[in-house]
Tab-separated table of C-alpha atoms in Angstrom:
chain	number	residue	atom	x	y	z
A	1060	MET	CA	-10.197	0.307	3.636
A	1061	ILE	CA	-10.869	-3.617	3.157
A	1062	LEU	CA	-11.862	-3.559	-0.794
A	1063	PHE	CA	-11.163	-5.732	-3.576
A	1064	LYS	CA	-10.177	-3.317	-6.232
A	1065	ARG	CA	-9.236	-5.299	-9.767
A	1066	PHE	CA	-8.544	-8.232	-11.615
A	1067	LEU	CA	-5.800	-10.552	-10.868
A	1068	PRO	CA	-4.466	-12.260	-14.203
A	1069	LEU	CA	-4.435	-16.027	-14.843
A	1070	ALA	CA	-0.456	-16.171	-14.154
A	1071	LEU	CA	1.650	-14.377	-12.009
A	1072	LEU	CA	5.218	-14.641	-10.933
A	1073	ALA	CA	5.990	-15.229	-7.178
A	1074	MET	CA	8.768	-14.681	-4.889
A	1075	VAL	CA	8.687	-16.282	-1.486
A	1076	ALA	CA	9.917	-14.315	1.729
A	1077	LEU	CA	10.058	-16.114	4.765
A	1078	VAL	CA	9.963	-13.790	7.972
A	1079	GLY	CA	10.963	-15.168	11.333
A	1080	CYS	CA	11.549	-11.955	13.639
A	1081	SER	CA	9.378	-10.677	16.111
A	1082	SER	CA	7.785	-7.206	16.373
A	1083	ASP	CA	5.862	-5.092	18.404
A	1084	ASP	CA	4.463	-3.103	15.867
A	1085	ALA	CA	0.792	-3.192	14.557
A	1086	VAL	CA	-2.464	-1.499	14.100
A	1087	THR	CA	-5.614	-3.566	14.726
A	1088	ASP	CA	-7.000	-2.935	11.163
A	1089	PRO	CA	-5.076	-4.030	8.226
A	1090	GLY	CA	-4.125	-0.768	6.629
A	1091	ALA	CA	-2.396	2.205	8.072
A	1092	GLY	CA	-4.837	4.102	10.581
A	1093	GLU	CA	-5.369	7.651	10.757
A	1094	LEU	CA	-2.403	8.445	13.061
A	1095	SER	CA	-0.247	5.887	11.285
A	1096	ASP	CA	2.418	7.177	8.769
A	1097	THR	CA	5.057	5.732	6.487
A	1098	SER	CA	7.714	7.796	4.922
A	1099	LEU	CA	10.739	7.241	2.476
A	1100	VAL	CA	14.090	9.140	3.315
A	1101	ARG	CA	17.020	8.906	0.670
A	1102	GLY	CA	20.639	9.819	1.016
A	1103	GLU	CA	24.278	8.665	0.661
A	1104	ILE	CA	26.798	8.229	3.474
A	1105	GLY	CA	30.522	8.656	2.868
A	1106	ALA	CA	32.162	11.502	4.296
A	1107	ALA	CA	33.257	11.477	7.777
A	1108	SER	CA	30.878	14.166	9.148
A	1109	ASP	CA	27.415	14.651	10.334
A	1110	PHE	CA	24.552	14.516	7.953
A	1111	GLU	CA	20.741	15.245	7.784
A	1112	PHE	CA	18.169	13.625	5.351
A	1113	MET	CA	14.616	14.725	5.284
A	1114	SER	CA	11.883	12.244	4.186
A	1115	ALA	CA	9.495	13.233	1.407
A	1116	PRO	CA	6.219	14.239	2.406
A	1117	ALA	CA	3.857	11.229	3.276
A	1118	SER	CA	0.810	13.116	3.142
A	1119	ASP	CA	-0.643	15.250	0.485
A	1120	ARG	CA	-2.799	17.314	2.947
A	1121	PRO	CA	-2.640	21.309	2.341
A	1122	GLY	CA	-0.553	23.210	4.227
A	1123	MET	CA	1.764	20.241	5.614
A	1124	ARG	CA	5.213	21.227	5.484
A	1125	PRO	CA	8.144	18.990	4.363
A	1126	GLY	CA	8.685	15.992	6.392
A	1127	PRO	CA	7.482	14.761	8.304
A	1128	PHE	CA	10.745	12.613	9.260
A	1129	LEU	CA	14.399	13.645	9.753
A	1130	ILE	CA	17.366	11.443	9.719
A	1131	ARG	CA	20.422	12.548	11.481
A	1132	GLY	CA	23.774	10.916	11.456
A	1133	SER	CA	26.880	11.363	13.840
A	1134	ASN	CA	29.806	9.703	15.172
A	1135	LEU	CA	30.650	8.401	11.532
A	1136	HIS	CA	33.701	6.405	11.649
A	1137	TYR	CA	35.106	3.260	10.027
A	1138	ASP	CA	35.698	0.217	12.278
A	1139	ALA	CA	38.362	-1.880	10.859
A	1140	ASP	CA	37.919	-4.815	13.239
A	1141	LEU	CA	34.368	-4.946	11.988
A	1142	GLY	CA	34.980	-4.334	8.434
A	1143	ALA	CA	32.379	-1.706	8.620
A	1144	LEU	CA	31.061	1.895	8.425
A	1145	VAL	CA	29.588	2.647	11.719
A	1146	VAL	CA	27.027	5.730	12.199
A	1147	ASP	CA	24.696	6.853	15.045
A	1148	LEU	CA	21.175	7.740	14.002
A	1149	THR	CA	18.189	9.743	15.339
A	1150	VAL	CA	14.791	10.106	13.906
A	1151	THR	CA	13.104	13.378	14.398
A	1152	ASN	CA	9.217	13.917	13.921
A	1153	ALA	CA	9.400	16.641	11.739
A	1154	GLY	CA	5.936	17.223	10.946
A	1155	ASP	CA	2.678	18.508	12.496
A	1156	ARG	CA	1.160	15.257	14.102
A	1157	THR	CA	1.693	13.554	17.300
A	1158	PHE	CA	1.782	9.914	16.503
A	1159	PRO	CA	1.618	7.051	19.040
A	1160	GLU	CA	5.030	4.912	19.514
A	1161	PRO	CA	6.704	2.578	18.340
A	1162	ALA	CA	8.451	3.751	15.536
A	1163	SER	CA	11.040	1.952	13.380
A	1164	LEU	CA	13.446	2.701	10.246
A	1165	THR	CA	13.742	-0.113	7.730
A	1166	PHE	CA	16.150	-0.075	4.826
A	1167	VAL	CA	14.565	-0.510	1.906
A	1168	SER	CA	17.612	-0.583	-0.703
A	1169	LEU	CA	21.370	-0.166	-0.223
A	1170	SER	CA	24.008	0.477	-2.738
A	1171	PRO	CA	26.323	-0.931	-3.978
A	1172	ASP	CA	24.492	-4.030	-3.684
A	1173	THR	CA	27.493	-5.645	-1.798
A	1174	VAL	CA	26.516	-3.657	1.129
A	1175	THR	CA	25.434	-5.507	4.599
A	1176	VAL	CA	24.084	-4.369	7.536
A	1177	LEU	CA	25.449	-6.307	10.567
A	1178	ASN	CA	23.428	-5.237	13.563
A	1179	ALA	CA	19.783	-4.912	12.434
A	1180	ASP	CA	17.155	-5.592	15.224
A	1181	ASN	CA	15.173	-8.119	13.136
A	1182	GLY	CA	18.370	-9.886	11.938
A	1183	GLU	CA	17.998	-8.908	8.298
A	1184	THR	CA	21.682	-8.353	6.586
A	1185	GLY	CA	20.129	-6.298	3.374
A	1186	PRO	CA	16.756	-4.716	2.207
A	1187	GLY	CA	14.537	-5.161	5.039
A	1188	ALA	CA	17.038	-4.714	7.955
A	1189	MET	CA	15.001	-2.792	10.588
A	1190	PHE	CA	15.866	-0.746	13.655
A	1191	ALA	CA	13.235	-0.069	16.397
A	1192	CYS	CA	13.285	3.795	17.771
A	1193	GLU	CA	13.343	4.353	21.437
A	1194	PHE	CA	12.593	7.798	23.332
A	1195	GLU	CA	13.778	9.181	26.331
A	1196	ASN	CA	10.429	9.688	27.690
A	1197	ASP	CA	7.710	7.025	28.278
A	1198	ASP	CA	4.471	8.720	27.079
A	1199	ALA	CA	4.123	6.616	24.228
A	1200	GLN	CA	3.675	9.345	22.211
A	1201	TRP	CA	6.039	10.736	19.474
A	1202	THR	CA	5.022	14.503	19.305
A	1203	PRO	CA	6.292	17.293	16.770
A	1204	GLY	CA	9.872	18.014	17.218
A	1205	GLU	CA	10.607	14.982	19.406
A	1206	GLN	CA	13.872	13.128	18.499
A	1207	SER	CA	14.680	9.515	19.107
A	1208	LEU	CA	17.438	8.026	21.158
A	1209	PRO	CA	20.405	7.455	19.044
A	1210	PHE	CA	20.861	3.857	17.608
A	1211	THR	CA	24.076	2.470	15.857
A	1212	VAL	CA	24.198	1.189	12.572
A	1213	GLN	CA	26.946	-1.178	11.075
A	1214	PHE	CA	27.390	-1.249	7.291
A	1215	GLY	CA	29.713	-3.847	6.273
A	1216	VAL	CA	31.560	-2.205	3.529
A	1217	ALA	CA	35.107	-1.934	2.383
A	1218	GLU	CA	36.894	1.345	3.946
A	1219	GLY	CA	36.242	4.436	1.788
A	1220	VAL	CA	33.185	3.033	-0.039
A	1221	SER	CA	30.087	5.370	-0.065
A	1222	ILE	CA	26.679	3.917	0.859
A	1223	GLY	CA	23.505	4.939	-1.118
A	1224	PHE	CA	20.403	4.052	0.800
A	1225	VAL	CA	16.704	4.426	0.690
A	1226	ALA	CA	15.005	3.928	4.059
A	1227	ARG	CA	11.413	4.121	5.279
A	1228	VAL	CA	10.309	5.170	8.751
A	1229	ASP	CA	6.920	3.812	9.867
A	1230	VAL	CA	4.937	5.019	12.986
A	1231	GLY	CA	1.493	4.605	14.629
A	1232	MET	CA	1.483	0.968	14.794
A	1233	ILE	CA	-0.155	-0.504	18.080
A	1234	PRO	CA	1.132	-3.953	19.123
A	1235	GLY	CA	-1.176	-7.031	18.437
A	1236	GLY	CA	-0.141	-8.284	15.083
A	1237	GLY	CA	2.020	-8.201	12.357
A	1238	THR	CA	2.955	-5.602	9.910
A	1239	LEU	CA	3.582	-6.153	5.977
A	1240	GLY	CA	4.431	-3.450	3.421
A	1241	GLY	CA	6.539	-1.864	0.506
A	1242	VAL	CA	7.174	0.650	-1.873
A	1243	ILE	CA	6.074	0.978	-5.182
A	1244	TRP	CA	8.496	2.839	-7.373
A	1245	HIS	CA	9.175	4.326	-10.822
A	1246	ASP	CA	12.050	2.015	-11.833
A	1247	LEU	CA	13.455	4.169	-14.570
A	1248	ASN	CA	16.266	1.709	-15.401
A	1249	GLU	CA	14.158	-1.183	-15.294
A	1250	ASP	CA	17.081	-2.860	-12.835
A	1251	GLY	CA	14.870	-4.210	-10.243
A	1252	VAL	CA	16.451	-2.062	-7.457
A	1253	ILE	CA	15.013	1.214	-5.989
A	1254	ASP	CA	17.596	3.683	-6.699
A	1255	ALA	CA	18.242	6.919	-4.751
A	1256	ASP	CA	16.716	9.039	-7.793
A	1257	GLU	CA	13.768	7.041	-8.520
A	1258	ALA	CA	10.394	8.283	-7.018
A	1259	GLY	CA	7.660	6.344	-5.466
A	1260	LEU	CA	4.605	5.893	-7.395
A	1261	PRO	CA	1.354	6.962	-5.919
A	1262	ASP	CA	-2.181	5.712	-6.072
A	1263	VAL	CA	-1.333	2.070	-7.067
A	1264	GLY	CA	-3.217	-0.441	-5.443
A	1265	VAL	CA	-2.053	-3.510	-3.796
A	1266	ILE	CA	-4.256	-6.598	-2.849
A	1267	LEU	CA	-3.604	-8.642	0.496
A	1268	SER	CA	-4.972	-12.132	0.829
A	1269	GLY	CA	-4.211	-14.953	3.077
A	1270	ALA	CA	-5.192	-15.841	6.621
A	1271	ASP	CA	-8.517	-14.298	7.100
A	1272	ASP	CA	-9.867	-15.416	3.581
A	1273	LEU	CA	-10.620	-11.578	2.898
A	1274	HIS	CA	-8.909	-9.565	0.057
A	1275	HIS	CA	-7.376	-6.280	1.512
A	1276	MET	CA	-6.580	-3.208	-0.289
A	1277	ALA	CA	-4.165	-0.559	0.147
A	1278	MET	CA	-3.298	2.440	-2.214
A	1279	SER	CA	0.384	3.582	-2.402
A	1280	GLY	CA	0.704	7.090	-0.783
A	1281	PRO	CA	2.534	10.155	-2.201
A	1282	ASP	CA	6.045	8.476	-1.832
A	1283	GLY	CA	4.835	5.184	-3.185
A	1284	THR	CA	4.753	3.392	0.220
A	1285	TYR	CA	1.712	1.156	1.464
A	1286	ARG	CA	1.417	-1.160	4.508
A	1287	PHE	CA	-0.950	-3.401	6.143
A	1288	ASP	CA	-1.058	-3.564	9.954
A	1289	GLY	CA	-2.616	-6.098	12.631
A	1290	LEU	CA	-1.954	-9.039	10.572
A	1291	PRO	CA	-2.046	-12.519	12.408
A	1292	PRO	CA	0.332	-15.115	11.630
A	1293	GLY	CA	-0.148	-16.835	8.709
A	1294	TYR	CA	0.730	-17.198	4.731
A	1295	TYR	CA	-0.092	-14.087	2.496
A	1296	THR	CA	-0.076	-13.344	-0.932
A	1297	VAL	CA	0.705	-9.603	-1.840
A	1298	THR	CA	-0.422	-8.652	-5.585
A	1299	ARG	CA	0.225	-5.229	-7.026
A	1300	MET	CA	-3.060	-4.268	-9.381
A	1301	LEU	CA	-2.636	-3.543	-12.822
A	1302	ARG	CA	-2.706	0.032	-13.824
A	1303	ASP	CA	-2.971	1.027	-17.448
A	1304	ASP	CA	0.050	3.012	-17.536
A	1305	LEU	CA	2.375	0.774	-15.582
A	1306	ARG	CA	4.595	-2.091	-16.601
A	1307	SER	CA	6.369	-4.255	-14.215
A	1308	THR	CA	10.037	-4.686	-13.880
A	1309	THR	CA	9.769	-6.922	-11.178
A	1310	PRO	CA	7.166	-9.889	-10.138
A	1311	ARG	CA	3.716	-8.501	-9.445
A	1312	GLN	CA	2.991	-11.126	-6.676
A	1313	ILE	CA	5.001	-12.103	-3.800
A	1314	GLN	CA	4.006	-14.402	-0.909
A	1315	VAL	CA	5.300	-14.040	2.746
A	1316	LEU	CA	4.932	-15.712	5.737
A	1317	LEU	CA	4.380	-14.026	8.973
A	1318	VAL	CA	5.424	-16.142	12.188
A	1319	GLU	CA	4.359	-16.183	15.747
A	1320	ASP	CA	7.209	-16.356	18.471
A	1321	ALA	CA	6.948	-17.770	21.628
A	1322	ASP	CA	5.798	-14.379	23.411
A	1323	GLY	CA	2.844	-14.328	20.836
A	1324	GLU	CA	4.618	-11.704	18.914
A	1325	VAL	CA	3.903	-11.675	14.994
A	1326	SER	CA	6.723	-11.034	12.431
A	1327	ASP	CA	6.931	-7.988	10.071
A	1328	PHE	CA	8.173	-7.812	6.454
A	1329	ILE	CA	8.371	-4.516	4.998
A	1330	GLY	CA	10.131	-5.675	1.806
A	1331	ALA	CA	7.186	-6.211	-0.494
A	1332	ASN	CA	8.418	-3.839	-3.228
A	1333	TYR	CA	7.516	-3.564	-6.776
A	1334	GLY	CA	9.279	-1.650	-9.636
A	1335	CYS	CA	7.221	-0.146	-12.750
A	1336	LEU	CA	7.833	1.621	-15.770
A	1337	VAL	CA	5.364	4.117	-16.600
A	1338	VAL	CA	4.230	3.992	-19.981
A	1339	ASP	CA	1.488	5.239	-22.219
A	1340	ALA	CA	-1.843	4.046	-21.535
A	1341	PRO	CA	-3.691	1.771	-23.830
A	1342	PRO	CA	-7.275	2.884	-25.180
A	1343	SER	CA	-10.118	2.296	-22.761
A	1344	GLY	CA	-12.719	1.563	-25.073
A	1345	GLY	CA	-14.799	4.890	-24.947
A	1346	ILE	CA	-15.239	4.232	-21.396
A	1347	GLU	CA	-13.773	7.013	-18.786
A	1348	VAL	CA	-13.530	6.902	-15.026
A	1349	GLY	CA	-16.584	8.535	-13.898
A	1350	ASP	CA	-18.852	7.142	-15.985
A	1351	CYS	CA	-22.087	5.211	-14.989
A	1352	LEU	CA	-22.595	1.884	-15.716
A	1353	ASP	CA	-25.036	-0.744	-15.100
A	1354	VAL	CA	-23.827	-4.314	-15.760
A	1355	LYS	CA	-25.067	-7.759	-15.395
A	1356	GLY	CA	-23.502	-11.167	-16.330
A	1357	ASP	CA	-21.881	-14.198	-14.061
A	1358	PHE	CA	-19.029	-14.041	-11.567
A	1359	THR	CA	-16.216	-16.266	-11.582
A	1360	ARG	CA	-13.715	-16.999	-8.965
A	1361	ASP	CA	-10.673	-17.877	-10.846
A	1362	PRO	CA	-9.903	-15.246	-11.920
A	1363	LEU	CA	-11.916	-13.076	-9.412
A	1364	ARG	CA	-14.194	-11.072	-11.681
A	1365	LEU	CA	-17.774	-10.287	-13.188
A	1366	GLN	CA	-17.787	-11.957	-16.599
A	1367	THR	CA	-20.438	-9.248	-18.232
A	1368	ASP	CA	-23.217	-10.533	-20.523
A	1369	HIS	CA	-23.617	-6.640	-21.271
A	1370	TYR	CA	-23.165	-3.501	-19.737
A	1371	CYS	CA	-24.750	0.011	-20.711
A	1372	PHE	CA	-24.296	3.638	-19.817
A	1373	CYS	CA	-26.673	4.652	-17.132
A	1374	ASP	CA	-28.654	7.946	-15.544
A	1375	GLU	CA	-27.648	7.951	-11.996
A	1376	HIS	CA	-30.773	9.991	-11.187
A	1377	ASP	CA	-33.243	7.543	-10.897
A	1378	ASP	CA	-35.934	6.581	-8.326
A	1379	HIS	CA	-33.274	5.661	-5.537
A	1380	ASP	CA	-31.554	8.120	-3.186
A	1381	HIS	CA	-28.315	9.094	-4.466
A	1382	GLU	CA	-26.622	8.284	-1.192
A	1383	CYS	CA	-27.798	4.608	-1.732
A	1384	TRP	CA	-27.768	4.443	-5.140
A	1385	ASP	CA	-24.625	1.971	-6.036
A	1386	ARG	CA	-25.372	-1.407	-6.131
A	1387	ILE	CA	-23.800	-5.071	-6.131
A	1388	GLU	CA	-25.846	-8.046	-6.423
A	1389	GLY	CA	-23.938	-11.474	-6.449
A	1390	PRO	CA	-22.115	-14.230	-4.235
A	1391	VAL	CA	-20.897	-13.651	-0.760
A	1392	THR	CA	-16.972	-14.476	-1.072
A	1393	GLY	CA	-16.058	-13.735	2.406
A	1394	VAL	CA	-17.340	-12.243	5.702
A	1395	ASP	CA	-15.579	-10.526	8.603
A	1396	LEU	CA	-17.919	-10.276	11.466
A	1397	GLU	CA	-15.397	-8.682	13.664
A	1398	ASN	CA	-14.639	-5.337	11.119
A	1399	ARG	CA	-18.171	-5.645	9.943
A	1400	THR	CA	-17.403	-6.106	6.426
A	1401	VAL	CA	-19.076	-8.503	3.807
A	1402	GLU	CA	-17.250	-9.129	0.471
A	1403	VAL	CA	-19.653	-9.705	-2.595
A	1404	MET	CA	-18.123	-10.844	-5.735
A	1405	GLY	CA	-14.294	-9.896	-4.201
A	1406	ALA	CA	-15.660	-6.067	-3.172
A	1407	ALA	CA	-15.880	-5.462	0.650
A	1408	VAL	CA	-19.134	-3.897	1.734
A	1409	HIS	CA	-18.759	-1.966	5.058
A	1410	LEU	CA	-21.838	-2.216	7.294
A	1411	THR	CA	-22.389	0.572	9.877
A	1412	GLU	CA	-24.832	1.369	12.268
A	1413	ASP	CA	-26.987	3.365	9.771
A	1414	SER	CA	-27.092	-0.013	7.478
A	1415	ARG	CA	-30.367	-1.866	7.120
A	1416	ILE	CA	-29.197	-5.286	7.409
A	1417	ASP	CA	-32.088	-7.690	6.369
A	1418	ILE	CA	-30.011	-10.941	6.619
A	1419	ASP	CA	-28.650	-12.764	9.901
A	1420	LEU	CA	-24.873	-12.157	9.566
A	1421	GLU	CA	-24.100	-14.937	11.762
A	1422	GLU	CA	-25.330	-17.429	9.296
A	1423	LEU	CA	-23.915	-15.657	6.292
A	1424	GLU	CA	-21.279	-17.952	4.449
A	1425	PRO	CA	-19.387	-17.536	1.363
A	1426	GLY	CA	-21.631	-18.754	-1.784
A	1427	ASP	CA	-25.058	-16.958	-0.522
A	1428	ARG	CA	-26.614	-14.750	-2.583
A	1429	VAL	CA	-27.234	-11.113	-1.398
A	1430	LYS	CA	-28.013	-7.680	-2.991
A	1431	VAL	CA	-26.754	-4.280	-1.601
A	1432	TYR	CA	-27.715	-0.743	-2.136
A	1433	GLY	CA	-24.943	1.667	-0.760
A	1434	GLU	CA	-22.592	4.637	-1.509
A	1435	VAL	CA	-19.144	4.523	-2.791
A	1436	VAL	CA	-17.177	7.064	-0.765
A	1437	ALA	CA	-13.340	8.131	-1.044
A	1438	GLY	CA	-11.096	7.368	1.759
A	1439	ASP	CA	-7.701	7.776	2.704
A	1440	GLU	CA	-6.982	4.000	1.794
A	1441	GLY	CA	-8.982	3.903	-1.405
A	1442	ASP	CA	-12.479	4.078	-2.373
A	1443	MET	CA	-14.912	1.849	-0.258
A	1444	MET	CA	-18.561	0.974	-0.337
A	1445	ILE	CA	-20.851	1.824	2.693
A	1446	ALA	CA	-23.837	-0.190	2.812
A	1447	CYS	CA	-27.317	1.635	3.316
A	1448	ARG	CA	-29.262	-2.047	2.869
A	1449	ILE	CA	-28.151	-5.376	2.469
A	1450	ARG	CA	-30.508	-8.787	2.016
A	1451	SER	CA	-30.693	-12.034	0.619
A	1452	THR	CA	-31.734	-12.429	-3.317
A	1453	ASN	CA	-32.398	-15.247	-5.505
A	1454	GLY	CA	-32.202	-13.112	-8.718
A	1455	ARG	CA	-30.385	-15.314	-11.393
A	1456	TRP	CA	-27.850	-12.562	-13.038
A	1457	ASP	CA	-25.021	-11.161	-10.853
A	1458	LYS	CA	-25.116	-7.211	-11.223
A	1459	VAL	CA	-23.201	-4.219	-10.593
A	1460	ARG	CA	-24.196	-0.400	-10.985
A	1461	GLY	CA	-22.231	2.723	-10.127
A	1462	HIS	CA	-19.245	4.893	-11.236
A	1463	VAL	CA	-16.401	3.503	-12.992
A	1464	GLN	CA	-13.158	3.794	-10.737
A	1465	ARG	CA	-10.723	1.962	-12.944
A	1466	VAL	CA	-10.546	1.520	-16.774
A	1467	GLY	CA	-8.221	-0.493	-19.184
A	1468	THR	CA	-7.139	-3.743	-20.695
A	1469	ASN	CA	-5.752	-6.871	-19.002
A	1470	ASP	CA	-3.083	-8.735	-20.094
A	1471	ASP	CA	-5.104	-10.485	-22.699
A	1472	GLY	CA	-6.171	-6.919	-24.282
A	1473	HIS	CA	-9.482	-7.593	-22.827
A	1474	LEU	CA	-11.524	-4.487	-21.859
A	1475	VAL	CA	-11.675	-4.437	-17.819
A	1476	ALA	CA	-13.013	-1.837	-15.524
A	1477	MET	CA	-13.735	-1.508	-11.865
A	1478	VAL	CA	-17.125	-0.393	-10.501
A	1479	ALA	CA	-18.216	-0.171	-6.647
A	1480	GLY	CA	-15.085	-2.584	-6.090
A	1481	VAL	CA	-15.975	-5.171	-8.617
A	1482	VAL	CA	-13.822	-6.172	-11.248
A	1483	LEU	CA	-15.612	-6.298	-14.816
A	1484	ASP	CA	-14.348	-8.158	-17.859
A	1485	LEU	CA	-16.533	-6.161	-20.135
A	1486	THR	CA	-18.047	-6.960	-23.587
A	1487	GLU	CA	-19.982	-4.698	-26.147
A	1488	ALA	CA	-22.635	-2.197	-24.758
A	1489	THR	CA	-26.243	-2.525	-25.321
A	1490	ASP	CA	-29.145	-0.262	-24.847
A	1491	CYS	CA	-30.355	-0.543	-20.816
A	1492	ASP	CA	-33.874	-0.485	-22.604
A	1493	ASP	CA	-33.261	-3.704	-24.256
A	1494	ASP	CA	-32.497	-5.416	-20.979
A	1495	ASP	CA	-34.880	-8.174	-20.602
A	1496	ASP	CA	-34.685	-8.656	-16.519
A	1497	ASP	CA	-37.483	-10.407	-15.456
A	1498	ASP	CA	-35.679	-11.231	-12.112
A	1499	ASP	CA	-34.992	-7.458	-11.145
A	1500	ASP	CA	-36.879	-6.631	-8.080
A	1501	ASP	CA	-35.434	-3.296	-7.794
A	1502	ASP	CA	-38.848	-1.739	-7.183
A	1503	ASP	CA	-38.946	-3.587	-3.796
A	1504	ASP	CA	-35.915	-2.490	-2.542
A	1505	ASP	CA	-36.424	1.355	-2.202
A	1506	ASP	CA	-35.387	2.346	1.265
């Protein structure tokens, strides 16, 4: 899941959110785990009657029935003393999977914008107001069909005013860190507010950078949601990655502070939301997703990308095994020994028990040069590179070889692409046979 997927622009707008509430919700790896889920539910509250709203599917697995979460409201009434519309809510697991508790409901948007939340568990009074779900049994499992205990929500609003909302349900989070997430949505009216009729945008990348000096990446799900879990306290930057068919209607970068309370619990923030308008994609310069590229150049850290000297279209069927055919060669930009991940030129390389490791990971530092052969595979949170072999190198060129994962132009109109998780600033293509690569020792690298 930990991948640097795309370029960062030279100048980004920023919005700071300081979060001081505590939370029990986290999983140990940044990014939603196999048994975690996030899903959006939309509705309107106004009439004095019970209601039900089903979330949009958060998974596109074949055969998955609608859901997986059902919000029910009861005992709806107006409390004149509070000046609030009061309702008891329950959340039911309407899907076909069992999740580990805890679970929570967070309001992403409220309309009209004068609506406030008076009694959120985390103290937030608007978007970001969160309520923890509790259950009758204490087996720590939320099984299909199981309903939470009712929790009361007080909406500060004038009597007779209907409330529209978009909320998200988050489950499968294990205590031990903070959670940071949000929604990427199609902002049809370009007002920067998630309306009930504005759908989420899937397959949009988000980069998280901060406390551990690595760049973590997540892809938005079918409903536009994304999430990073198990985060230590610290200052984080969350950036929506560029996509050729999207134009921002909100800042593309948000800065968040997760703090730790006296009990050692780290705060959550689920309000890193990004509005986008879908537009026609610009031309790709003749490169398409899936094309094979062989690239060499010089890596730069600001912006984080490989400035190419040249690239060429290549044939993947060479002397190397196809499973270990992708290549990255360049400086190390981060090391995460706990998760056996080495970041090379901004792309994370995952080391497994089968990886041939010809370097001392304990001695590896940012700036050291390494060469990696591996395989880029598709995962639930996006493509990732699994290393077959990693070793040190003294080559004078920074190189990437693999299939194109993204292609487009940056804000300056320059052609960019992503190969094996590395962001490339491309120049004119040349013939691979013209590559005078006297430092290339690929013949010594066959596994």
